[in-house]
Short mmCIF file of C-alpha atoms in Angstrom, two decimals:
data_model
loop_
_atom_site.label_atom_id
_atom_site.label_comp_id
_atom_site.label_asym_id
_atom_site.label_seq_id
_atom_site.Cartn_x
_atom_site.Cartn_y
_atom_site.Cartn_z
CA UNK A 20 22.39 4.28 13.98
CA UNK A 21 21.19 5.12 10.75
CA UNK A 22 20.36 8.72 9.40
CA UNK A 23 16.75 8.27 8.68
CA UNK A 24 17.20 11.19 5.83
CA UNK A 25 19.62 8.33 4.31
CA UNK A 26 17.15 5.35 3.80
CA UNK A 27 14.98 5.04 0.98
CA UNK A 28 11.80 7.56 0.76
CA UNK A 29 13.66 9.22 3.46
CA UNK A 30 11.10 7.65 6.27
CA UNK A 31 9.58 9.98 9.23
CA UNK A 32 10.56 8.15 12.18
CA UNK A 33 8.68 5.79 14.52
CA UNK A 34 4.99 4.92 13.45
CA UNK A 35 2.82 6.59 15.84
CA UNK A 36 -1.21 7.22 16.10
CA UNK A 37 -1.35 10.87 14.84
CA UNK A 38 -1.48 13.58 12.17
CA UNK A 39 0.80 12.69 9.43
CA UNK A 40 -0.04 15.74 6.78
CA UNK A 41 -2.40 19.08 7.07
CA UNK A 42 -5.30 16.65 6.56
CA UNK A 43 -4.33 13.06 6.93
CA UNK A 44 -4.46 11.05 10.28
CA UNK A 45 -3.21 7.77 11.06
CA UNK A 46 -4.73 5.50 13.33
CA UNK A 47 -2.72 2.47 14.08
CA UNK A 48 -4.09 -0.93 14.48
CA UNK A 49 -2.78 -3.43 16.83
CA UNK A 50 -1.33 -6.22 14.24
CA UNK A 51 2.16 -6.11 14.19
CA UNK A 52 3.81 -9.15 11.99
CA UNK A 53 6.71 -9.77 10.33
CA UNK A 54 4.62 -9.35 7.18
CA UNK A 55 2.60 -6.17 8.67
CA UNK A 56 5.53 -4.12 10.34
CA UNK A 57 4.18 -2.05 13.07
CA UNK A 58 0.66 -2.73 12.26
CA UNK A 59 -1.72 -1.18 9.63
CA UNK A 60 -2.19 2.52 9.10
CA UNK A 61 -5.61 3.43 8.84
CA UNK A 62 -6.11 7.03 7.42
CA UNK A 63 -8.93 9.43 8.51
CA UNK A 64 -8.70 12.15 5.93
CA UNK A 65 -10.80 15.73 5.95
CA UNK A 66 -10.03 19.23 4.87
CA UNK A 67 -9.21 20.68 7.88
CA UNK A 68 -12.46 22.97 7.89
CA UNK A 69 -14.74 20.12 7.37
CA UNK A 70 -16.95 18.27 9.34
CA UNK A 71 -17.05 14.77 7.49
CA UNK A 72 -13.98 12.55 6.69
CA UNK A 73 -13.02 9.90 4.84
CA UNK A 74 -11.52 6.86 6.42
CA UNK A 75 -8.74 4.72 3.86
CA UNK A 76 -8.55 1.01 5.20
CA UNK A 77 -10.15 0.58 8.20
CA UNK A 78 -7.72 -2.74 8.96
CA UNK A 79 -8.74 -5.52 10.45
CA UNK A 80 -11.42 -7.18 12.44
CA UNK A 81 -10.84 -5.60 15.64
CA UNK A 82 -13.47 -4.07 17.27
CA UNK A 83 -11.45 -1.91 19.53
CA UNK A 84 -9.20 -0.23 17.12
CA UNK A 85 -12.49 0.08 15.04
CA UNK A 86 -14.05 1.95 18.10
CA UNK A 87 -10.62 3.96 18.32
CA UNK A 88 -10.80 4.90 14.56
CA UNK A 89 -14.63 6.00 15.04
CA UNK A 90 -13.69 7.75 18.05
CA UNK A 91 -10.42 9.91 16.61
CA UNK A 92 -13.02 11.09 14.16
CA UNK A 93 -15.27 12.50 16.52
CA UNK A 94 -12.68 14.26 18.89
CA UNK A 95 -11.83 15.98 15.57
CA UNK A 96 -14.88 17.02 15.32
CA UNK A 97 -15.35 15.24 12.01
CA UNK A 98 -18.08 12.55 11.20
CA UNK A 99 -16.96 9.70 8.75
CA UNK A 100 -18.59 9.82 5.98
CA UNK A 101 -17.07 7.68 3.53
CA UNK A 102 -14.83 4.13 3.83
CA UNK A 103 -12.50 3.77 1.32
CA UNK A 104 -10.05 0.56 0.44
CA UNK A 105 -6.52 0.28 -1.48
CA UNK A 106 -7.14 -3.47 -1.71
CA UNK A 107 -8.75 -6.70 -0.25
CA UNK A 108 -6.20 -7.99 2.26
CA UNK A 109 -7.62 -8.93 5.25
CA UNK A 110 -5.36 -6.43 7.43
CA UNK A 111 -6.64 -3.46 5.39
CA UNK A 112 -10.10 -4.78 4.60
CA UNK A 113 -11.79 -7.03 6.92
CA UNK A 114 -12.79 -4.54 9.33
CA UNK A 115 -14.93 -2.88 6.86
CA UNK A 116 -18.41 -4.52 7.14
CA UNK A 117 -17.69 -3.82 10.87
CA UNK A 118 -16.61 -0.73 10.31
CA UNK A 119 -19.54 0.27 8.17
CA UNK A 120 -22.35 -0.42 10.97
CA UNK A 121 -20.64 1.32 13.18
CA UNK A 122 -20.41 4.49 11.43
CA UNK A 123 -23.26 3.66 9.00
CA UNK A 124 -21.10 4.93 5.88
CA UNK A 125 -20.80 3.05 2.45
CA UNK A 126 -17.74 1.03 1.43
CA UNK A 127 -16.18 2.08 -2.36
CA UNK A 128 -13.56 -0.44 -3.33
CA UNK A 129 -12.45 -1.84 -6.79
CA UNK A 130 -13.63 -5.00 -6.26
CA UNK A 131 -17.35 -5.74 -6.33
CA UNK A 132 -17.12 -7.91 -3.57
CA UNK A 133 -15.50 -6.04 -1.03
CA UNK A 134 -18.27 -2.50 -1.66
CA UNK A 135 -21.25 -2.13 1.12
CA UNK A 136 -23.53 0.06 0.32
CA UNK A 137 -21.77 2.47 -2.27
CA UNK A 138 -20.49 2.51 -5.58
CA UNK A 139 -17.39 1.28 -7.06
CA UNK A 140 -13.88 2.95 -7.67
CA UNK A 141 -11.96 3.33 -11.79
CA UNK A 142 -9.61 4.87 -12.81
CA UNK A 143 -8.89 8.55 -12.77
CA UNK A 144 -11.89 9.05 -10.26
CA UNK A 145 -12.36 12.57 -8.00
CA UNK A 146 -13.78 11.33 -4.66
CA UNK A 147 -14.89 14.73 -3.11
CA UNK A 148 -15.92 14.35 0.55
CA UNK A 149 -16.47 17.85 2.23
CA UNK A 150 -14.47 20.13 -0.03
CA UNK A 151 -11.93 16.96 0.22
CA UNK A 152 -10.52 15.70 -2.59
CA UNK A 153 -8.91 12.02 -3.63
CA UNK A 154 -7.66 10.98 -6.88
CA UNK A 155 -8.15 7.49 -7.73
CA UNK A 156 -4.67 5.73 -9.49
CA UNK A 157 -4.81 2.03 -10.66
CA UNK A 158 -1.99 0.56 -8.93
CA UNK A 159 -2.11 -3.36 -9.74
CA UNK A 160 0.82 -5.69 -8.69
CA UNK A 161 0.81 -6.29 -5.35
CA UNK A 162 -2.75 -7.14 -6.10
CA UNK A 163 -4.96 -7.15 -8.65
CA UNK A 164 -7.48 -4.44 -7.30
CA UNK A 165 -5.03 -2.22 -5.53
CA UNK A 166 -5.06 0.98 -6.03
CA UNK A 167 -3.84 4.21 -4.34
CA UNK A 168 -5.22 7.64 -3.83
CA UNK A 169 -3.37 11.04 -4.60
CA UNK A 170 -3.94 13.74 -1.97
CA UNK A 171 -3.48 16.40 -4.26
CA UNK A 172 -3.86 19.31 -1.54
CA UNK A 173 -1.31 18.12 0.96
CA UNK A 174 1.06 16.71 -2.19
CA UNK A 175 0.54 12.79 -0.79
CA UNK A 176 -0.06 9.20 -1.80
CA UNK A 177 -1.72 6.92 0.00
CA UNK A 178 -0.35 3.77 -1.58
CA UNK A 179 -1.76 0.78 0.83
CA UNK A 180 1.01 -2.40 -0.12
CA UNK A 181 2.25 -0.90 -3.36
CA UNK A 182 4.97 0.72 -1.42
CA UNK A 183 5.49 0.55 2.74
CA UNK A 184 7.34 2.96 4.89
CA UNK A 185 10.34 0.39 5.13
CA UNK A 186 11.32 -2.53 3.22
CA UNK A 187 9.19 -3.67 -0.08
CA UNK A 188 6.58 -5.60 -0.84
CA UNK A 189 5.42 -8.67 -2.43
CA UNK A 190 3.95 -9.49 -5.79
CA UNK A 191 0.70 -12.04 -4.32
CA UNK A 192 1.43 -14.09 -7.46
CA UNK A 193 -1.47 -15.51 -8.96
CA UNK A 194 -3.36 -12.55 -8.42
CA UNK A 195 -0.33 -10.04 -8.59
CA UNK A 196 1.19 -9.38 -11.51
CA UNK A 197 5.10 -8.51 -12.21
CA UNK A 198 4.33 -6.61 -15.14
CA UNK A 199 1.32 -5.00 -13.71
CA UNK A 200 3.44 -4.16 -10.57
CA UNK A 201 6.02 -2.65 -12.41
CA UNK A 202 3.44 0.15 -14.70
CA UNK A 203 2.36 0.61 -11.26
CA UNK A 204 5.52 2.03 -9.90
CA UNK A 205 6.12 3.79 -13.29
CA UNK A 206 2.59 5.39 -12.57
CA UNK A 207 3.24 6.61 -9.11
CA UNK A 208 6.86 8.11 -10.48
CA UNK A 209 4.83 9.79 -12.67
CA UNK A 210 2.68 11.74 -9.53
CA UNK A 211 6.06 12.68 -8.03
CA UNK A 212 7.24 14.21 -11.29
CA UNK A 213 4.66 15.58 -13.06
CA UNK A 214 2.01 16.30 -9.69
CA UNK A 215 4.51 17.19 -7.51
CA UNK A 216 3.72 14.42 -5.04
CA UNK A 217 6.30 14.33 -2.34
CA UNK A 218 4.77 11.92 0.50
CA UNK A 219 4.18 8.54 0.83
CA UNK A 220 0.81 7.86 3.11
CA UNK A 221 1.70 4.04 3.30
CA UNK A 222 -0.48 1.18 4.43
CA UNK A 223 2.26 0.17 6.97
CA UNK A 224 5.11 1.47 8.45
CA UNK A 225 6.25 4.80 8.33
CA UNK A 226 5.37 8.08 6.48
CA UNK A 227 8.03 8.98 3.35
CA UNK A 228 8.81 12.22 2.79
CA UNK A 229 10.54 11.20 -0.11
CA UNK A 230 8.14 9.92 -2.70
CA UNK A 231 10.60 9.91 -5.84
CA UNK A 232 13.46 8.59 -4.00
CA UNK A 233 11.20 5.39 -2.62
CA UNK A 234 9.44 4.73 -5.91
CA UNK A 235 13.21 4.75 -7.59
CA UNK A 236 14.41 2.80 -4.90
CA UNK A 237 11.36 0.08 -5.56
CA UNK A 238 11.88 0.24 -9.52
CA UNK A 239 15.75 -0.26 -8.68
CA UNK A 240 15.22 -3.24 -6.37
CA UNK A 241 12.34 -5.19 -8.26
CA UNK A 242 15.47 -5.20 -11.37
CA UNK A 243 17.87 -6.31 -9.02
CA UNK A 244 15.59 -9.52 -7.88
CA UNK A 245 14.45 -9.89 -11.10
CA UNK A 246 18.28 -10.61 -12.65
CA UNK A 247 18.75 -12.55 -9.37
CA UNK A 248 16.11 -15.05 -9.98
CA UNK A 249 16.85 -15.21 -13.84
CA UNK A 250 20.72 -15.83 -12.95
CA UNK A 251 19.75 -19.17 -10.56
CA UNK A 252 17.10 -20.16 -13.09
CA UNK A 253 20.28 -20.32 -15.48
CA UNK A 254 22.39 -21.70 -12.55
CA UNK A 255 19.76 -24.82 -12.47
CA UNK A 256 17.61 -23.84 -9.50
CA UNK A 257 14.45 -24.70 -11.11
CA UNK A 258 11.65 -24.57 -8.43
CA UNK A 259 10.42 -21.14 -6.64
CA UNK A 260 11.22 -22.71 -3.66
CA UNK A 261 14.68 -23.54 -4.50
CA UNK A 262 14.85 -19.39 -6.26
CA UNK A 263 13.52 -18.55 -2.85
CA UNK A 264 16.07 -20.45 -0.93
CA UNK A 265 19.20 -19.41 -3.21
CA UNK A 266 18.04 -15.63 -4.25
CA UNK A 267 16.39 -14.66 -0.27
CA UNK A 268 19.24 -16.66 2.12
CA UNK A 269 19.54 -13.35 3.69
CA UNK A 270 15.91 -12.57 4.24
CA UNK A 271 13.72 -13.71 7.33
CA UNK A 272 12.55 -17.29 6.52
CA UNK A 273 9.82 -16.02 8.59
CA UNK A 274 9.01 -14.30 5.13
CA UNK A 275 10.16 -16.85 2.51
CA UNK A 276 6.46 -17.66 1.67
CA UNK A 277 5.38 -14.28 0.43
CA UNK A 278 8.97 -14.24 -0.68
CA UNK A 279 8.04 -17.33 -3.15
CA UNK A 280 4.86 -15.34 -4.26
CA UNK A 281 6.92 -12.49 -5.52
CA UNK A 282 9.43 -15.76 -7.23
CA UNK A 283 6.41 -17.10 -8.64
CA UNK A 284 5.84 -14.05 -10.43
CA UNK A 285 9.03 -12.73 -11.02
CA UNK A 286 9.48 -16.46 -13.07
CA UNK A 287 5.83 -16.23 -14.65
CA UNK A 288 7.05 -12.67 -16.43
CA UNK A 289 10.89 -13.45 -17.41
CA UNK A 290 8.95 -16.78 -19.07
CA UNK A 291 6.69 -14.36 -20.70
CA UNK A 292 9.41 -12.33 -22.24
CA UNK A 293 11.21 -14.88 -23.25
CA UNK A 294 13.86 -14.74 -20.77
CA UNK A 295 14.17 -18.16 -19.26
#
């Protein structure tokens, strides 16, 4: 068995339904997948002598871990008061029209489309809920409108898919951007050295307690499949499929699609920098 202080971010253990930090609670939704990991983490967030929280991704359409979410609020004694999302996939973001009736709260997203009822996110943005406040950080790559929010009181990130409690993530080429991905890390590296941020609030899997270490590791590993993928482009694999099928031979083929994604835009941005 492997020390969990050993792995990248230096991950918390099991993924449980619970309080992660002084004011950050995880409710887990039922949609574990190969892509998902033990499901999505949906945050209910509150300074601990307030009566209204904030809810981060309220997952997907699933009316009983909905309920559940509602419901963890209110044994807290909290009433929501805000829904916030890190990005439009449905497992983070489809609940949230749902999710909005039930609790009648607006929905503040970057993207137009995806708000109810509220006003929009940018960057650098104080969210201030009940003495509760969230820092809004453009985090583009994964997606185009992801972002993450800094927890400045309990020293956290909540970064949705822009880095997960185990393994990495994909680049959702066309929308994702390499490039954009990659300012993104350099962004969040930034929180951990000049904000002191030390814990990873993921959208799946579980907590980091090691924010530096898992944004290095990320940095580290996106260079490593990047020379991969520009070493079989040389080699004459010419396709992202073929890439995929050369460069990922260990990996899951369970995961090869969103595997050629990240290919797709791994070979878009070594063609844009002249590298292939």
């Amino acid at each position: 068995m492997t020390d969990a202080a050993a792995l990248p971010g230096q991950p918390r253990g099991a993924v449980v339904s619970g309080p992660a930090t002084r004011r950050a609670v995880n409710v887990l939704a039922p949609n574990a997948s190969a892509m998902t990991l033990d499901g999505t983490n949906t945050w209910i967030l509150s300074e601990p002598d307030s009566d209204l929280a904030v809810v981060v991704d309220p997952g997907p359409l699933d009316e009983g871990h909905l309920l559940r979410v509602r419901d963890t609020a209110e044994r807290l004694g909290k009433r929501v008061a805000l829904t916030l999302l890190t990005h439009g996939h449905a497992d983070h973001a489809e609940g949230a029209g749902r999710f909005a009736e039930l609790t009648g709260t607006p929905v503040r997203a970057l993207d137009p489309a995806l708000r109810l009822g509220g006003e929009g996110l940018s960057a650098g943005q104080v969210v201030e809920v009940g003495g509760l406040e969230l820092r809004v950080v453009p985090t583009p790559g994964h997606t185009g409108d992801s972002l993450c929010f800094h927890l400045p009181a309990d020293q956290a990130v909540l970064t949705g898919d822009t880095i997960l409690g185990r393994g990495t993530t994909m680049v959702a080429h066309p929308d994702g951007r390499l490039g954009d991905y990659l300012d993104s890390l350099r962004r969040l590296r930034s929180l951990t050295v000049d904000d002191g941020v030390h814990t990873v609030l993921p959208g799946h899997g579980p907590v980091l307690e090691d924010a530096q270490g898992a944004v290095e590791f990320y940095l580290a590993h996106r260079a490593h499949r990047l020379a991969q993928v520009e070493t079989a482009v040389e080699t004459g694999y010419t396709t992202a499929a073929e890439v995929v099928a050369h460069v990922y031979a260990d990996v899951d083929r369970s995961l090869w699609p969103a595997a050629e994604l990240s290919v797709r835009a791994q070979l878009e941005y070594l063609s844009e920098h002249g590298l292939i």
